[in-house]
Short mmCIF file of C-alpha atoms in Angstrom, two decimals:
data_model
loop_
_atom_site.label_atom_id
_atom_site.label_comp_id
_atom_site.label_asym_id
_atom_site.label_seq_id
_atom_site.Cartn_x
_atom_site.Cartn_y
_atom_site.Cartn_z
CA MET A 1 72.79 -58.64 -38.22
CA ALA A 2 74.99 -56.40 -40.41
CA PRO A 3 77.30 -58.23 -42.87
CA GLU A 4 80.47 -57.03 -41.12
CA GLU A 5 79.08 -58.10 -37.73
CA SER A 6 78.13 -61.51 -39.12
CA ALA A 7 81.62 -61.94 -40.61
CA GLY A 8 83.19 -61.01 -37.27
CA THR A 9 81.05 -63.59 -35.48
CA GLU A 10 82.05 -66.29 -37.98
CA ARG A 11 85.75 -65.47 -37.51
CA LEU A 12 85.35 -65.66 -33.75
CA LEU A 13 83.56 -69.03 -33.94
CA TRP A 14 86.21 -70.39 -36.31
CA SER A 15 88.96 -69.23 -33.95
CA PHE A 16 87.37 -71.02 -30.99
CA GLU A 17 86.76 -74.17 -33.04
CA ARG A 18 90.35 -74.34 -34.36
CA ARG A 19 91.95 -73.82 -30.96
CA PHE A 20 89.63 -76.21 -29.12
CA LEU A 21 90.05 -79.05 -31.62
CA ALA A 22 93.81 -78.58 -31.38
CA ALA A 23 93.59 -78.57 -27.55
CA ARG A 24 95.47 -75.30 -27.40
CA ALA A 25 96.21 -73.61 -24.07
CA LEU A 26 93.15 -71.77 -22.76
CA ARG A 27 95.04 -68.48 -22.56
CA SER A 28 95.42 -68.57 -26.37
CA PHE A 29 91.64 -68.32 -26.94
CA PRO A 30 90.24 -64.91 -27.99
CA TRP A 31 88.44 -64.30 -24.68
CA GLN A 32 88.75 -60.52 -24.89
CA SER A 33 87.15 -60.47 -28.34
CA LEU A 34 84.32 -62.62 -27.00
CA GLU A 35 83.72 -60.24 -24.08
CA GLU A 36 83.61 -57.25 -26.44
CA LYS A 37 81.21 -59.09 -28.73
CA LEU A 38 78.89 -59.93 -25.84
CA ARG A 39 78.94 -56.32 -24.63
CA ASN A 40 78.25 -54.78 -28.02
CA SER A 41 76.00 -57.37 -29.64
CA SER A 42 72.41 -58.46 -29.00
CA ASP A 43 73.15 -61.87 -30.56
CA SER A 44 72.03 -64.17 -27.73
CA LYS A 45 73.02 -67.30 -29.67
CA LEU A 46 76.74 -66.55 -29.72
CA LEU A 47 77.56 -68.71 -26.69
CA LEU A 48 75.44 -71.54 -28.10
CA GLY A 49 77.40 -71.25 -31.35
CA ILE A 50 80.67 -71.56 -29.44
CA LEU A 51 79.40 -74.66 -27.66
CA GLN A 52 78.42 -76.21 -31.01
CA LYS A 53 81.89 -75.49 -32.38
CA THR A 54 83.73 -76.86 -29.35
CA VAL A 55 82.42 -79.33 -26.76
CA LYS A 56 79.40 -80.28 -28.96
CA HIS A 57 81.42 -80.49 -32.19
CA PRO A 58 80.83 -83.86 -33.94
CA LEU A 59 84.51 -84.73 -33.59
CA CYS A 60 84.43 -84.04 -29.85
CA VAL A 61 81.24 -86.03 -29.43
CA LYS A 62 82.88 -89.00 -31.16
CA HIS A 63 86.33 -88.51 -29.62
CA PRO A 64 85.86 -86.48 -26.40
CA PRO A 65 88.77 -84.34 -25.19
CA ALA A 66 90.22 -84.78 -21.74
CA VAL A 67 87.56 -84.18 -19.10
CA LYS A 68 89.77 -81.71 -17.24
CA TYR A 69 90.41 -79.69 -20.42
CA ALA A 70 86.71 -79.53 -21.35
CA ARG A 71 85.74 -78.63 -17.79
CA CYS A 72 88.31 -75.84 -17.56
CA PHE A 73 87.18 -74.49 -20.93
CA LEU A 74 83.51 -74.44 -19.89
CA SER A 75 84.41 -72.86 -16.57
CA GLU A 76 86.18 -70.05 -18.43
CA LEU A 77 83.35 -69.67 -20.95
CA ILE A 78 80.56 -69.23 -18.40
CA LYS A 79 82.42 -66.32 -16.79
CA LYS A 80 82.12 -64.20 -19.92
CA PRO A 81 78.46 -63.10 -20.16
CA SER A 82 77.77 -59.84 -18.38
CA GLY A 83 75.15 -59.65 -15.64
CA ASP A 84 74.37 -61.97 -12.76
CA SER A 85 74.93 -65.70 -12.90
CA VAL A 86 73.39 -68.84 -11.46
CA THR A 87 75.59 -71.67 -10.19
CA LEU A 88 74.10 -75.15 -9.98
CA SER A 89 75.08 -78.50 -8.59
CA GLU A 90 73.15 -81.19 -10.45
CA SER A 91 73.35 -84.81 -11.55
CA THR A 92 74.93 -85.86 -14.84
CA ALA A 93 72.30 -88.60 -15.23
CA ILE A 94 68.72 -88.02 -16.41
CA VAL A 95 67.44 -90.39 -13.72
CA SER A 96 69.38 -90.56 -10.47
CA HIS A 97 68.38 -91.88 -7.03
CA GLY A 98 64.95 -92.77 -8.40
CA THR A 99 64.07 -89.23 -9.53
CA THR A 100 64.38 -86.97 -12.58
CA GLY A 101 64.53 -83.90 -10.32
CA LEU A 102 68.31 -83.73 -9.96
CA VAL A 103 68.86 -82.23 -13.43
CA THR A 104 67.64 -79.09 -15.21
CA TRP A 105 65.05 -79.67 -17.96
CA ASP A 106 64.44 -77.45 -20.98
CA ALA A 107 61.10 -76.02 -19.80
CA ALA A 108 62.81 -74.74 -16.64
CA LEU A 109 65.21 -72.77 -18.85
CA TYR A 110 62.32 -71.55 -21.01
CA LEU A 111 60.32 -70.37 -17.99
CA ALA A 112 63.40 -68.64 -16.55
CA GLU A 113 63.84 -66.73 -19.83
CA TRP A 114 60.19 -65.67 -19.76
CA ALA A 115 60.51 -64.51 -16.14
CA ILE A 116 63.61 -62.45 -16.92
CA GLU A 117 61.66 -60.71 -19.72
CA ASN A 118 58.59 -60.25 -17.48
CA PRO A 119 59.93 -59.38 -14.01
CA ALA A 120 56.77 -57.46 -13.02
CA ALA A 121 54.95 -60.79 -12.70
CA PHE A 122 57.17 -61.61 -9.70
CA THR A 123 58.47 -58.31 -8.28
CA ASP A 124 57.55 -57.79 -4.60
CA ARG A 125 55.40 -60.93 -4.63
CA THR A 126 55.55 -64.30 -2.87
CA VAL A 127 56.28 -67.11 -5.35
CA LEU A 128 55.61 -70.80 -4.74
CA GLU A 129 57.31 -73.18 -7.18
CA LEU A 130 55.91 -76.70 -7.52
CA GLY A 131 58.48 -79.41 -8.34
CA SER A 132 61.52 -77.13 -8.23
CA GLY A 133 64.04 -79.81 -9.24
CA ALA A 134 67.58 -78.46 -9.44
CA GLY A 135 66.28 -74.93 -8.80
CA LEU A 136 67.47 -72.99 -11.85
CA THR A 137 64.16 -71.22 -12.56
CA GLY A 138 63.73 -70.08 -8.99
CA LEU A 139 67.32 -68.93 -8.63
CA ALA A 140 67.03 -66.89 -11.84
CA ILE A 141 63.83 -65.28 -10.55
CA CYS A 142 65.37 -64.53 -7.15
CA LYS A 143 68.36 -62.86 -8.77
CA THR A 144 66.60 -60.85 -11.49
CA CYS A 145 62.93 -60.30 -10.58
CA ARG A 146 63.14 -59.14 -6.93
CA PRO A 147 60.33 -61.25 -5.41
CA ARG A 148 59.38 -60.58 -1.80
CA ALA A 149 59.67 -64.29 -0.93
CA TYR A 150 60.35 -67.50 -2.84
CA ILE A 151 59.37 -71.03 -1.81
CA PHE A 152 61.16 -73.86 -3.60
CA SER A 153 59.27 -77.14 -3.12
CA ASP A 154 59.61 -80.81 -3.97
CA CYS A 155 58.85 -84.15 -2.37
CA HIS A 156 62.07 -86.14 -2.94
CA SER A 157 64.62 -86.01 -0.13
CA ARG A 158 67.67 -85.92 -2.44
CA VAL A 159 66.11 -83.13 -4.52
CA LEU A 160 65.42 -81.09 -1.37
CA GLU A 161 68.98 -81.63 -0.18
CA GLN A 162 70.37 -80.47 -3.54
CA LEU A 163 67.99 -77.48 -3.58
CA ARG A 164 69.23 -76.28 -0.19
CA GLY A 165 72.81 -76.58 -1.39
CA ASN A 166 72.10 -74.66 -4.61
CA VAL A 167 70.34 -71.86 -2.73
CA LEU A 168 73.36 -71.40 -0.47
CA LEU A 169 75.75 -71.80 -3.42
CA ASN A 170 74.14 -68.71 -5.00
CA GLY A 171 74.54 -66.50 -1.96
CA LEU A 172 70.92 -66.68 -0.81
CA SER A 173 69.95 -67.41 2.78
CA LEU A 174 67.41 -69.90 4.02
CA GLU A 175 64.87 -68.89 6.66
CA PRO A 176 65.29 -68.28 9.51
CA ASP A 177 68.67 -66.59 9.09
CA ILE A 178 69.33 -63.34 10.97
CA THR A 179 72.28 -62.64 8.67
CA ALA A 180 70.08 -62.59 5.57
CA ASN A 181 70.49 -59.65 3.19
CA SER A 182 67.38 -57.48 3.54
CA GLU A 183 67.49 -56.76 -0.21
CA SER A 184 67.27 -60.47 -1.07
CA PRO A 185 63.99 -62.40 -1.06
CA ARG A 186 63.05 -64.59 1.89
CA VAL A 187 63.86 -68.07 0.61
CA THR A 188 62.37 -71.34 1.86
CA VAL A 189 62.88 -74.94 0.71
CA ALA A 190 59.74 -76.91 1.56
CA HIS A 191 58.73 -80.56 1.38
CA LEU A 192 55.45 -80.64 -0.54
CA ASP A 193 53.63 -83.81 -1.58
CA TRP A 194 50.87 -82.81 -4.02
CA ASP A 195 48.68 -85.78 -3.09
CA VAL A 196 48.51 -85.00 0.62
CA ALA A 197 49.00 -81.22 0.79
CA THR A 198 45.99 -79.58 2.45
CA VAL A 199 44.43 -76.18 1.78
CA SER A 200 45.66 -75.10 5.21
CA GLN A 201 49.26 -76.14 4.41
CA LEU A 202 49.17 -74.41 1.03
CA SER A 203 47.59 -71.26 2.45
CA ALA A 204 50.43 -70.99 4.97
CA PHE A 205 52.78 -70.19 2.07
CA HIS A 206 50.68 -67.07 1.24
CA PRO A 207 51.44 -67.42 -2.50
CA ASP A 208 50.78 -64.55 -4.90
CA VAL A 209 52.25 -66.53 -7.81
CA VAL A 210 52.57 -70.28 -8.39
CA ILE A 211 54.87 -71.69 -11.08
CA ALA A 212 55.88 -75.14 -12.31
CA ALA A 213 58.17 -76.31 -15.10
CA ASP A 214 58.38 -79.66 -16.91
CA VAL A 215 56.03 -81.49 -14.56
CA LEU A 216 53.70 -82.96 -17.23
CA TYR A 217 55.49 -86.22 -17.88
CA CYS A 218 52.87 -88.88 -17.03
CA PRO A 219 49.08 -89.11 -16.46
CA GLU A 220 49.40 -89.83 -12.73
CA ILE A 221 51.47 -86.70 -12.17
CA ILE A 222 48.95 -84.61 -14.12
CA LEU A 223 46.09 -85.75 -11.90
CA SER A 224 48.13 -84.93 -8.79
CA LEU A 225 49.10 -81.52 -10.19
CA VAL A 226 45.52 -80.56 -11.06
CA GLY A 227 44.45 -81.70 -7.59
CA VAL A 228 46.93 -79.43 -5.83
CA LEU A 229 46.02 -76.56 -8.18
CA ARG A 230 42.35 -77.00 -7.24
CA ARG A 231 43.30 -76.70 -3.55
CA LEU A 232 45.48 -73.66 -4.31
CA SER A 233 42.42 -71.97 -5.78
CA ALA A 234 41.12 -71.74 -2.20
CA CYS A 235 44.26 -69.87 -1.10
CA ARG A 236 42.97 -66.33 -1.34
CA ARG A 237 45.11 -63.32 -0.59
CA ASP A 238 43.27 -60.00 -0.59
CA GLN A 239 40.30 -61.91 -2.02
CA ARG A 240 42.38 -63.05 -4.98
CA ALA A 241 43.66 -66.50 -5.95
CA PRO A 242 47.33 -66.78 -6.96
CA ASP A 243 48.48 -66.32 -10.55
CA VAL A 244 49.70 -69.62 -12.00
CA TYR A 245 52.18 -70.29 -14.82
CA VAL A 246 53.00 -73.83 -16.00
CA ALA A 247 55.79 -74.38 -18.54
CA PHE A 248 56.30 -77.65 -20.38
CA THR A 249 57.99 -79.29 -23.33
CA VAL A 250 55.52 -80.78 -25.82
CA ARG A 251 56.83 -84.35 -25.98
CA ASN A 252 53.50 -86.14 -26.30
CA PRO A 253 50.45 -84.16 -27.53
CA ASP A 254 48.14 -86.64 -25.76
CA THR A 255 49.74 -85.77 -22.42
CA CYS A 256 49.24 -82.05 -23.05
CA ARG A 257 45.60 -82.65 -24.04
CA LEU A 258 45.06 -84.66 -20.87
CA PHE A 259 46.34 -81.72 -18.83
CA THR A 260 44.01 -79.18 -20.46
CA THR A 261 41.10 -81.65 -20.24
CA GLU A 262 41.66 -82.16 -16.51
CA LEU A 263 41.95 -78.41 -16.02
CA GLY A 264 38.53 -78.04 -17.65
CA ARG A 265 37.02 -80.70 -15.40
CA ALA A 266 38.42 -78.85 -12.38
CA GLY A 267 36.90 -75.57 -13.60
CA ILE A 268 40.32 -73.99 -14.15
CA ARG A 269 40.49 -71.69 -17.18
CA TRP A 270 43.78 -71.28 -19.06
CA GLU A 271 45.38 -69.38 -21.91
CA ALA A 272 48.70 -69.76 -23.72
CA VAL A 273 51.37 -67.17 -22.93
CA PRO A 274 52.85 -65.63 -26.11
CA PRO A 275 56.37 -66.94 -26.87
CA HIS A 276 59.18 -64.73 -25.64
CA GLY A 277 61.73 -63.44 -28.09
CA ARG A 278 65.12 -64.08 -26.55
CA GLN A 279 66.95 -67.37 -26.00
CA LEU A 280 69.45 -67.06 -23.17
CA PHE A 281 70.17 -70.73 -22.47
CA PRO A 282 71.53 -73.51 -24.73
CA TYR A 283 68.60 -75.94 -24.68
CA GLU A 284 67.55 -78.12 -27.62
CA GLU A 285 66.68 -75.78 -30.50
CA HIS A 286 63.94 -77.99 -31.92
CA SER A 287 62.08 -78.53 -28.65
CA GLU A 288 58.51 -77.24 -28.73
CA MET A 289 57.79 -75.50 -25.45
CA ALA A 290 54.85 -73.60 -24.06
CA ILE A 291 53.70 -71.70 -20.98
CA LEU A 292 50.08 -71.71 -19.86
CA GLN A 293 48.65 -69.09 -17.54
CA LEU A 294 45.92 -70.59 -15.36
CA MET A 295 43.02 -68.67 -13.86
CA LEU A 296 42.12 -70.33 -10.56
#
């Protein structure tokens, strides 16, 4: 970044910080300058910097501003980036109603970023997502990668209910809907229990691509995941098994090793996908994340 551009970014961040900490009226914030900066700059961390200087500022963490003020500020901030947007309804708790699937996890953001940089992996193809959770990854793919069809799946009733709501919230239609936009992908929300799903049930989805994000959180889940992947290997379309991409946050190296070990036992080859170069979402900066491509 050029020195003058860097200085301009610092001034903008300082302006947001000063006004937010003083709880100034939202109309006094330099929104126009922010919009110009986002149009003319490739600095993808600008919005994250604003968040760190405002709602995530140490003073605000210790002494939070009024909820209504913070909510209105965030609502105004998310309108500023150019391009399409994804709107989500999700839980504020990590665990809610006995599931972790009602919130968006970092690997879902990471996989969405990779998909946006690699749309050809999904364009005009049928995508099956395992453990869709709140649905951010799938919604981003539907809006930016032009898949032919997209199947969100999960096994928890509250997660499926939230998924259906988020699909409709983003202007997508659920099958069968005669009013569906022909330019949009065919979208389905399916109940899918990895332990009981049969080859016949999985084949009925006709998947060209299978994805999953942040599903490696305990040994039992890993065994179930590898089991359903083994059955998916029998789902051949034009004599070819689906492409598979699994994204995860490296929280426990032993858990990751267990996954790759079980893949080997199932005869599933894998390779690490090179890291992508652009951070679009404000997830934890120090999280170590990875995407594996599996060859069924």
